[in-house]
Amino acid sequence: MLTIRNMSLRNWTFAFATLTPAALLGVGAIYGGLWVLAAFVFLTAVTRLLDGLTRGAAPDSTRSTGDGLAILLAAVHLGLLPLMVWALAGNALGSFEKVGLFLAAGLWFGQVSNANAHELIHRSSRHLHRLGMWVYITLLFGHHTSAHVLVHHRYVATMADPNTSRAGESLYRYIIRAWTGSFLAGFQAEATRLQKINRPAWRNPYVVYVGGAALYLIAAFVIGGWSALVAYVALAAHAQLQLLMSDYVQHYGLMRRRNANGKREPVGAQHSWNSPHWFSSALMLNATRHSDHHAHPGRHYPELTIPNDAPMLPRPLPVMASIALIPPLWRRIMDPRVDQWRNA
């Protein structure tokens, strides 16, 4: 467990970057006004500004496991999500306040909470793994727990991985293919795993993923009617979009070559795009150090580094994800870089 006494400056940076916007969102959901604006500005302009102050700097890693902050962020998520739905479905906030709260909350759930859940599902502890799983379930994205670990990490940078974006593929086409493809591939991977160990089909965790999502949808409707249900689904979709945009950016066009024996080369630093920008990296729990994560999936986020030979994004990951919304601009920036790595 991470304690106050042994938290380094680097640990405090993670805590400040992730918990500050959560606090602003919580206050904004109740009081509205400038608190909502502060949450949105923190997650966008402030993050970009702080990244720019130390452009290209990659903070040193630490040896802390990060479990304490990961558990705290999951607890905050489970309390913040219903509060956001209540605020968006209620009458206490004005229309502009609701739009701002929706945008800011979706960014936090998709960039911070998703990164934290991703961290937890890689933990060897069953309790931490399940905690991350339930965070994903509340975002109606429970299947990512299986698809990410069993499919993405095994087949990354190949055509067999739905979450690897192809060179020239637009973000919009990718979103549809990746969501449906990972759902089906994850289910098949779990079914195959159960068959190998002689377990009945009903033990497939997809029963929990889909059943849990249905329970949360029913709860939203019971608590706030159709307005709460629509707010919940829209917020979950917004958060899922952030996750898919990150995957699209971090794997765009980087494919593993076939060796002389016909097998794919091992996953290496050259198969993920990375970002060294310090504050957005802290905000996303070092998810921007993606090459090291794929090389060492069990390595905890404070220990991740950026290999010297890893592909680098020209701008911070959240900025590149925004650029991906404009496919011609995205291709003009990224396609030449993909060609450079393909020919390297």
Short mmCIF file of C-alpha atoms in Angstrom, two decimals:
data_model
loop_
_atom_site.label_atom_id
_atom_site.label_comp_id
_atom_site.label_asym_id
_atom_site.label_seq_id
_atom_site.Cartn_x
_atom_site.Cartn_y
_atom_site.Cartn_z
CA MET A 1 0.00 0.00 0.00
CA LEU A 2 1.27 3.46 -0.87
CA THR A 3 1.66 5.53 2.28
CA ILE A 4 2.19 9.24 2.82
CA ARG A 5 5.62 8.60 4.33
CA ASN A 6 7.11 6.78 1.37
CA MET A 7 5.51 8.79 -1.44
CA SER A 8 8.19 10.39 -3.62
CA LEU A 9 7.79 13.65 -5.53
CA ARG A 10 7.01 11.55 -8.60
CA ASN A 11 4.19 9.77 -6.72
CA TRP A 12 2.78 13.13 -5.65
CA THR A 13 2.81 14.25 -9.27
CA PHE A 14 0.62 11.26 -10.21
CA ALA A 15 -1.74 12.02 -7.32
CA PHE A 16 -2.00 15.74 -8.10
CA ALA A 17 -2.54 15.19 -11.82
CA THR A 18 -5.26 12.55 -11.41
CA LEU A 19 -7.11 13.60 -8.25
CA THR A 20 -7.28 17.37 -8.80
CA PRO A 21 -9.65 17.17 -11.79
CA ALA A 22 -11.72 14.55 -9.97
CA ALA A 23 -12.19 16.95 -7.07
CA LEU A 24 -13.10 19.79 -9.44
CA LEU A 25 -15.64 17.57 -11.17
CA GLY A 26 -17.21 16.57 -7.87
CA VAL A 27 -17.62 20.17 -6.74
CA GLY A 28 -18.71 21.21 -10.22
CA ALA A 29 -21.48 18.59 -10.26
CA ILE A 30 -22.95 20.17 -7.12
CA TYR A 31 -22.26 23.89 -7.54
CA GLY A 32 -21.74 24.24 -11.29
CA GLY A 33 -20.39 27.53 -12.58
CA LEU A 34 -16.66 28.14 -12.57
CA TRP A 35 -15.97 24.77 -10.95
CA VAL A 36 -17.10 23.02 -14.13
CA LEU A 37 -15.00 25.37 -16.23
CA ALA A 38 -12.00 24.76 -13.95
CA ALA A 39 -12.30 20.98 -14.39
CA PHE A 40 -12.44 21.27 -18.18
CA VAL A 41 -9.58 23.78 -18.36
CA PHE A 42 -7.41 21.63 -16.07
CA LEU A 43 -7.88 18.55 -18.27
CA THR A 44 -7.17 20.46 -21.47
CA ALA A 45 -5.36 23.81 -21.40
CA VAL A 46 -3.51 23.40 -18.09
CA THR A 47 -2.31 19.93 -19.01
CA ARG A 48 -1.08 21.19 -22.40
CA LEU A 49 0.60 24.20 -20.81
CA LEU A 50 2.44 22.12 -18.21
CA ASP A 51 3.53 19.66 -20.88
CA GLY A 52 4.96 22.52 -22.89
CA LEU A 53 6.96 23.93 -19.98
CA THR A 54 9.25 20.89 -20.04
CA ARG A 55 8.90 19.82 -23.64
CA GLY A 56 10.47 16.46 -24.36
CA ALA A 57 11.32 15.77 -20.72
CA ALA A 58 10.64 12.27 -19.45
CA PRO A 59 10.52 12.07 -15.64
CA ASP A 60 12.52 9.36 -13.94
CA SER A 61 10.64 6.23 -12.94
CA THR A 62 10.21 5.15 -9.34
CA ARG A 63 10.02 1.76 -7.69
CA SER A 64 6.69 2.35 -5.97
CA THR A 65 3.99 -0.15 -6.92
CA GLY A 66 1.35 2.57 -7.11
CA ASP A 67 -1.27 0.29 -5.56
CA GLY A 68 -2.49 2.88 -3.07
CA LEU A 69 -3.28 5.50 -5.68
CA ALA A 70 -4.75 2.89 -8.03
CA ILE A 71 -7.20 1.71 -5.36
CA LEU A 72 -8.07 5.28 -4.41
CA LEU A 73 -8.73 6.26 -8.02
CA ALA A 74 -11.00 3.23 -8.49
CA ALA A 75 -12.96 4.22 -5.37
CA VAL A 76 -13.21 7.81 -6.61
CA HIS A 77 -14.44 6.53 -9.97
CA LEU A 78 -17.18 4.42 -8.40
CA GLY A 79 -18.44 7.43 -6.46
CA LEU A 80 -17.93 10.07 -9.14
CA LEU A 81 -19.73 8.28 -11.96
CA PRO A 82 -23.20 8.21 -10.33
CA LEU A 83 -22.68 11.82 -9.18
CA MET A 84 -22.01 12.87 -12.79
CA VAL A 85 -25.12 11.03 -14.02
CA TRP A 86 -27.21 12.66 -11.27
CA ALA A 87 -25.92 16.13 -12.19
CA LEU A 88 -26.41 15.63 -15.93
CA ALA A 89 -29.93 14.23 -15.52
CA GLY A 90 -31.09 16.70 -12.86
CA ASN A 91 -32.26 20.29 -13.02
CA ALA A 92 -29.71 21.94 -10.73
CA LEU A 93 -27.28 22.86 -13.54
CA GLY A 94 -27.89 24.93 -16.64
CA SER A 95 -27.46 23.64 -20.18
CA PHE A 96 -23.99 25.10 -20.69
CA GLU A 97 -22.87 23.78 -17.31
CA LYS A 98 -24.08 20.31 -18.26
CA VAL A 99 -22.24 20.41 -21.58
CA GLY A 100 -19.03 21.42 -19.83
CA LEU A 101 -19.47 18.81 -17.12
CA PHE A 102 -20.17 16.10 -19.70
CA LEU A 103 -17.06 16.93 -21.71
CA ALA A 104 -14.79 17.18 -18.67
CA ALA A 105 -16.16 14.06 -16.98
CA GLY A 106 -15.79 12.03 -20.16
CA LEU A 107 -12.16 13.12 -20.41
CA TRP A 108 -11.46 12.11 -16.82
CA PHE A 109 -13.20 8.73 -17.07
CA GLY A 110 -11.63 8.00 -20.45
CA GLN A 111 -8.09 9.22 -19.79
CA VAL A 112 -7.53 8.86 -16.05
CA SER A 113 -9.95 6.18 -14.89
CA ASN A 114 -9.42 4.07 -17.98
CA ALA A 115 -5.65 4.22 -17.50
CA ASN A 116 -6.11 3.19 -13.89
CA ALA A 117 -8.44 0.29 -14.73
CA HIS A 118 -5.95 -0.81 -17.38
CA GLU A 119 -3.28 -0.81 -14.69
CA LEU A 120 -5.42 -2.87 -12.31
CA ILE A 121 -6.41 -5.60 -14.79
CA HIS A 122 -2.71 -6.33 -15.28
CA ARG A 123 -2.17 -6.88 -11.56
CA SER A 124 -1.47 -10.44 -10.41
CA SER A 125 -3.70 -9.88 -7.36
CA ARG A 126 -7.18 -11.27 -8.02
CA HIS A 127 -8.77 -8.51 -5.94
CA LEU A 128 -7.02 -5.71 -7.82
CA HIS A 129 -7.77 -7.36 -11.16
CA ARG A 130 -11.46 -7.57 -10.32
CA LEU A 131 -11.49 -3.98 -9.12
CA GLY A 132 -10.22 -2.87 -12.52
CA MET A 133 -12.77 -5.15 -14.18
CA TRP A 134 -15.64 -3.48 -12.33
CA VAL A 135 -14.41 -0.04 -13.26
CA TYR A 136 -14.62 -1.12 -16.89
CA ILE A 137 -18.05 -2.69 -16.34
CA THR A 138 -19.40 0.60 -14.99
CA LEU A 139 -18.22 2.20 -18.23
CA LEU A 140 -20.14 -0.52 -20.14
CA PHE A 141 -16.78 -1.75 -21.42
CA GLY A 142 -16.20 -4.85 -19.32
CA HIS A 143 -15.11 -6.98 -22.27
CA HIS A 144 -11.92 -4.90 -22.46
CA THR A 145 -10.73 -6.80 -19.38
CA SER A 146 -10.45 -9.99 -21.43
CA ALA A 147 -9.82 -8.57 -24.90
CA HIS A 148 -6.92 -6.41 -23.78
CA VAL A 149 -5.04 -9.07 -21.85
CA LEU A 150 -5.80 -12.15 -23.96
CA VAL A 151 -5.96 -10.64 -27.46
CA HIS A 152 -4.32 -7.24 -27.68
CA HIS A 153 -1.11 -8.13 -25.84
CA ARG A 154 -0.75 -11.39 -27.74
CA TYR A 155 -1.47 -10.14 -31.25
CA VAL A 156 -0.51 -6.46 -31.04
CA ALA A 157 0.92 -4.98 -34.23
CA THR A 158 -0.65 -7.72 -36.38
CA MET A 159 -3.88 -7.94 -38.38
CA ALA A 160 -5.21 -10.41 -35.78
CA ASP A 161 -5.46 -7.62 -33.19
CA PRO A 162 -8.63 -5.52 -33.54
CA ASN A 163 -7.06 -2.72 -31.48
CA THR A 164 -4.06 -2.23 -33.75
CA SER A 165 -4.84 0.62 -36.16
CA ARG A 166 -3.76 0.19 -39.76
CA ALA A 167 -1.81 2.79 -41.71
CA GLY A 168 -4.25 4.94 -43.67
CA GLU A 169 -7.23 3.83 -41.58
CA SER A 170 -9.34 6.70 -40.25
CA LEU A 171 -10.20 6.94 -36.57
CA TYR A 172 -13.91 6.62 -37.36
CA ARG A 173 -13.54 3.37 -39.27
CA TYR A 174 -11.19 2.10 -36.58
CA ILE A 175 -13.63 2.78 -33.73
CA ILE A 176 -16.32 0.54 -35.23
CA ARG A 177 -13.90 -2.23 -36.16
CA ALA A 178 -11.99 -2.15 -32.87
CA TRP A 179 -15.05 -2.11 -30.59
CA THR A 180 -16.90 -4.96 -32.27
CA GLY A 181 -13.74 -6.89 -33.09
CA SER A 182 -12.34 -6.77 -29.56
CA PHE A 183 -15.71 -7.76 -28.07
CA LEU A 184 -15.92 -10.85 -30.26
CA ALA A 185 -12.22 -11.74 -30.05
CA GLY A 186 -12.22 -11.44 -26.26
CA PHE A 187 -15.29 -13.69 -26.00
CA GLN A 188 -13.70 -16.31 -28.23
CA ALA A 189 -10.44 -16.17 -26.27
CA GLU A 190 -12.29 -16.74 -23.01
CA ALA A 191 -14.36 -19.57 -24.51
CA THR A 192 -11.20 -21.28 -25.77
CA ARG A 193 -9.53 -20.85 -22.38
CA LEU A 194 -12.51 -22.42 -20.58
CA GLN A 195 -12.57 -25.33 -23.01
CA LYS A 196 -8.89 -26.05 -22.37
CA ILE A 197 -9.37 -26.21 -18.61
CA ASN A 198 -12.68 -28.10 -18.77
CA ARG A 199 -14.84 -25.33 -17.33
CA PRO A 200 -18.52 -24.87 -18.28
CA ALA A 201 -19.46 -22.13 -20.74
CA TRP A 202 -21.42 -20.19 -18.11
CA ARG A 203 -18.15 -19.48 -16.30
CA ASN A 204 -17.21 -17.14 -19.13
CA PRO A 205 -16.57 -13.70 -17.57
CA TYR A 206 -18.64 -12.16 -20.35
CA VAL A 207 -21.64 -13.23 -18.26
CA VAL A 208 -20.40 -10.81 -15.60
CA TYR A 209 -19.46 -8.11 -18.12
CA VAL A 210 -22.85 -8.06 -19.83
CA GLY A 211 -24.88 -8.82 -16.71
CA GLY A 212 -23.09 -6.14 -14.70
CA ALA A 213 -23.62 -3.57 -17.45
CA ALA A 214 -27.33 -4.44 -17.56
CA LEU A 215 -27.64 -3.97 -13.80
CA TYR A 216 -26.01 -0.54 -13.96
CA LEU A 217 -28.27 0.49 -16.83
CA ILE A 218 -31.33 -0.61 -14.87
CA ALA A 219 -30.08 1.21 -11.77
CA ALA A 220 -29.62 4.43 -13.75
CA PHE A 221 -33.19 4.18 -15.07
CA VAL A 222 -34.67 3.38 -11.65
CA ILE A 223 -32.88 6.31 -10.03
CA GLY A 224 -33.41 8.98 -12.67
CA GLY A 225 -35.62 7.65 -15.43
CA TRP A 226 -34.88 8.05 -19.13
CA SER A 227 -32.83 11.21 -18.66
CA ALA A 228 -30.43 9.44 -16.28
CA LEU A 229 -30.21 6.42 -18.57
CA VAL A 230 -29.38 8.57 -21.60
CA ALA A 231 -26.83 10.57 -19.58
CA TYR A 232 -25.17 7.38 -18.36
CA VAL A 233 -24.93 5.77 -21.80
CA ALA A 234 -23.63 8.98 -23.36
CA LEU A 235 -21.01 9.43 -20.64
CA ALA A 236 -19.86 5.81 -20.96
CA ALA A 237 -19.64 6.20 -24.74
CA HIS A 238 -17.59 9.38 -24.33
CA ALA A 239 -15.18 7.56 -21.99
CA GLN A 240 -14.94 4.57 -24.33
CA LEU A 241 -14.12 6.93 -27.19
CA GLN A 242 -11.16 8.29 -25.22
CA LEU A 243 -9.84 4.75 -24.74
CA LEU A 244 -10.23 3.84 -28.39
CA MET A 245 -8.58 7.09 -29.49
CA SER A 246 -5.57 6.28 -27.29
CA ASP A 247 -5.23 2.80 -28.78
CA TYR A 248 -5.58 4.22 -32.28
CA VAL A 249 -2.82 6.77 -31.74
CA GLN A 250 -0.42 4.49 -29.86
CA HIS A 251 -0.42 1.71 -32.46
CA TYR A 252 -1.08 3.53 -35.71
CA GLY A 253 0.62 1.84 -38.65
CA LEU A 254 3.26 -0.06 -36.64
CA MET A 255 3.22 -3.74 -37.62
CA ARG A 256 5.41 -6.69 -36.71
CA ARG A 257 7.34 -8.16 -39.62
CA ARG A 258 7.49 -11.86 -40.46
CA ASN A 259 10.78 -13.66 -39.96
CA ALA A 260 12.28 -16.13 -42.46
CA ASN A 261 10.42 -18.96 -40.69
CA GLY A 262 7.09 -17.20 -41.27
CA LYS A 263 6.55 -16.24 -37.64
CA ARG A 264 6.03 -12.70 -36.47
CA GLU A 265 8.94 -10.93 -34.84
CA PRO A 266 8.63 -10.50 -31.06
CA VAL A 267 6.93 -7.40 -29.73
CA GLY A 268 9.52 -4.66 -29.38
CA ALA A 269 9.91 -0.99 -28.62
CA GLN A 270 9.28 -0.17 -32.28
CA HIS A 271 5.66 -1.37 -32.16
CA SER A 272 4.13 1.42 -30.05
CA TRP A 273 4.12 5.20 -30.24
CA ASN A 274 5.23 6.94 -27.04
CA SER A 275 5.01 10.40 -25.54
CA PRO A 276 7.57 11.80 -23.08
CA HIS A 277 5.51 14.83 -22.07
CA TRP A 278 5.57 14.75 -18.31
CA PHE A 279 2.21 16.08 -17.10
CA SER A 280 -0.08 14.25 -19.51
CA SER A 281 1.96 11.14 -18.73
CA ALA A 282 1.27 11.64 -15.03
CA LEU A 283 -2.41 12.31 -15.77
CA MET A 284 -2.64 9.01 -17.66
CA LEU A 285 -0.50 7.02 -15.20
CA ASN A 286 2.35 6.60 -17.69
CA ALA A 287 0.11 4.95 -20.27
CA THR A 288 2.05 7.15 -22.69
CA ARG A 289 5.13 4.96 -22.11
CA HIS A 290 3.50 2.29 -24.19
CA SER A 291 6.48 0.41 -25.60
CA ASP A 292 7.75 -0.50 -22.14
CA HIS A 293 4.27 -1.59 -21.10
CA HIS A 294 3.99 -4.02 -24.00
CA ALA A 295 7.47 -5.34 -23.33
CA HIS A 296 6.69 -5.78 -19.62
CA PRO A 297 2.89 -5.97 -19.15
CA GLY A 298 3.20 -6.71 -15.44
CA ARG A 299 5.42 -3.72 -14.71
CA HIS A 300 3.64 -1.16 -12.56
CA TYR A 301 3.10 2.30 -14.01
CA PRO A 302 5.60 4.24 -11.82
CA GLU A 303 8.41 2.00 -13.11
CA LEU A 304 7.72 2.39 -16.82
CA THR A 305 10.36 4.08 -18.96
CA ILE A 306 10.74 5.09 -22.61
CA PRO A 307 13.29 3.01 -24.56
CA ASN A 308 15.81 5.03 -26.57
CA ASP A 309 14.76 3.36 -29.82
CA ALA A 310 11.01 3.77 -29.37
CA PRO A 311 8.83 5.72 -31.85
CA MET A 312 7.86 9.12 -30.45
CA LEU A 313 4.72 11.15 -31.03
CA PRO A 314 5.39 14.73 -32.13
CA ARG A 315 2.92 16.10 -29.56
CA PRO A 316 1.37 14.87 -26.29
CA LEU A 317 -0.96 11.89 -26.57
CA PRO A 318 -4.20 13.83 -25.79
CA VAL A 319 -3.29 16.40 -28.46
CA MET A 320 -2.57 13.69 -31.03
CA ALA A 321 -5.88 12.04 -30.20
CA SER A 322 -7.62 15.33 -30.95
CA ILE A 323 -5.74 15.63 -34.24
CA ALA A 324 -6.90 12.11 -35.16
CA LEU A 325 -10.45 13.50 -35.29
CA ILE A 326 -9.38 15.20 -38.54
CA PRO A 327 -8.16 12.28 -40.73
CA PRO A 328 -6.44 14.32 -43.50
CA LEU A 329 -4.43 16.31 -40.95
CA TRP A 330 -3.65 13.16 -38.99
CA ARG A 331 -2.35 11.31 -42.06
CA ARG A 332 -0.28 14.30 -43.14
CA ILE A 333 1.48 14.32 -39.77
CA MET A 334 1.75 10.60 -39.04
CA ASP A 335 2.02 8.73 -42.36
CA PRO A 336 5.56 10.02 -43.11
CA ARG A 337 6.62 8.95 -39.62
CA VAL A 338 5.10 5.49 -40.13
CA ASP A 339 7.02 5.15 -43.40
CA GLN A 340 10.24 6.09 -41.64
CA TRP A 341 9.78 3.33 -39.07
CA ARG A 342 8.75 0.80 -41.69
CA ASN A 343 11.95 1.50 -43.63
CA ALA A 344 14.19 1.67 -40.58
#
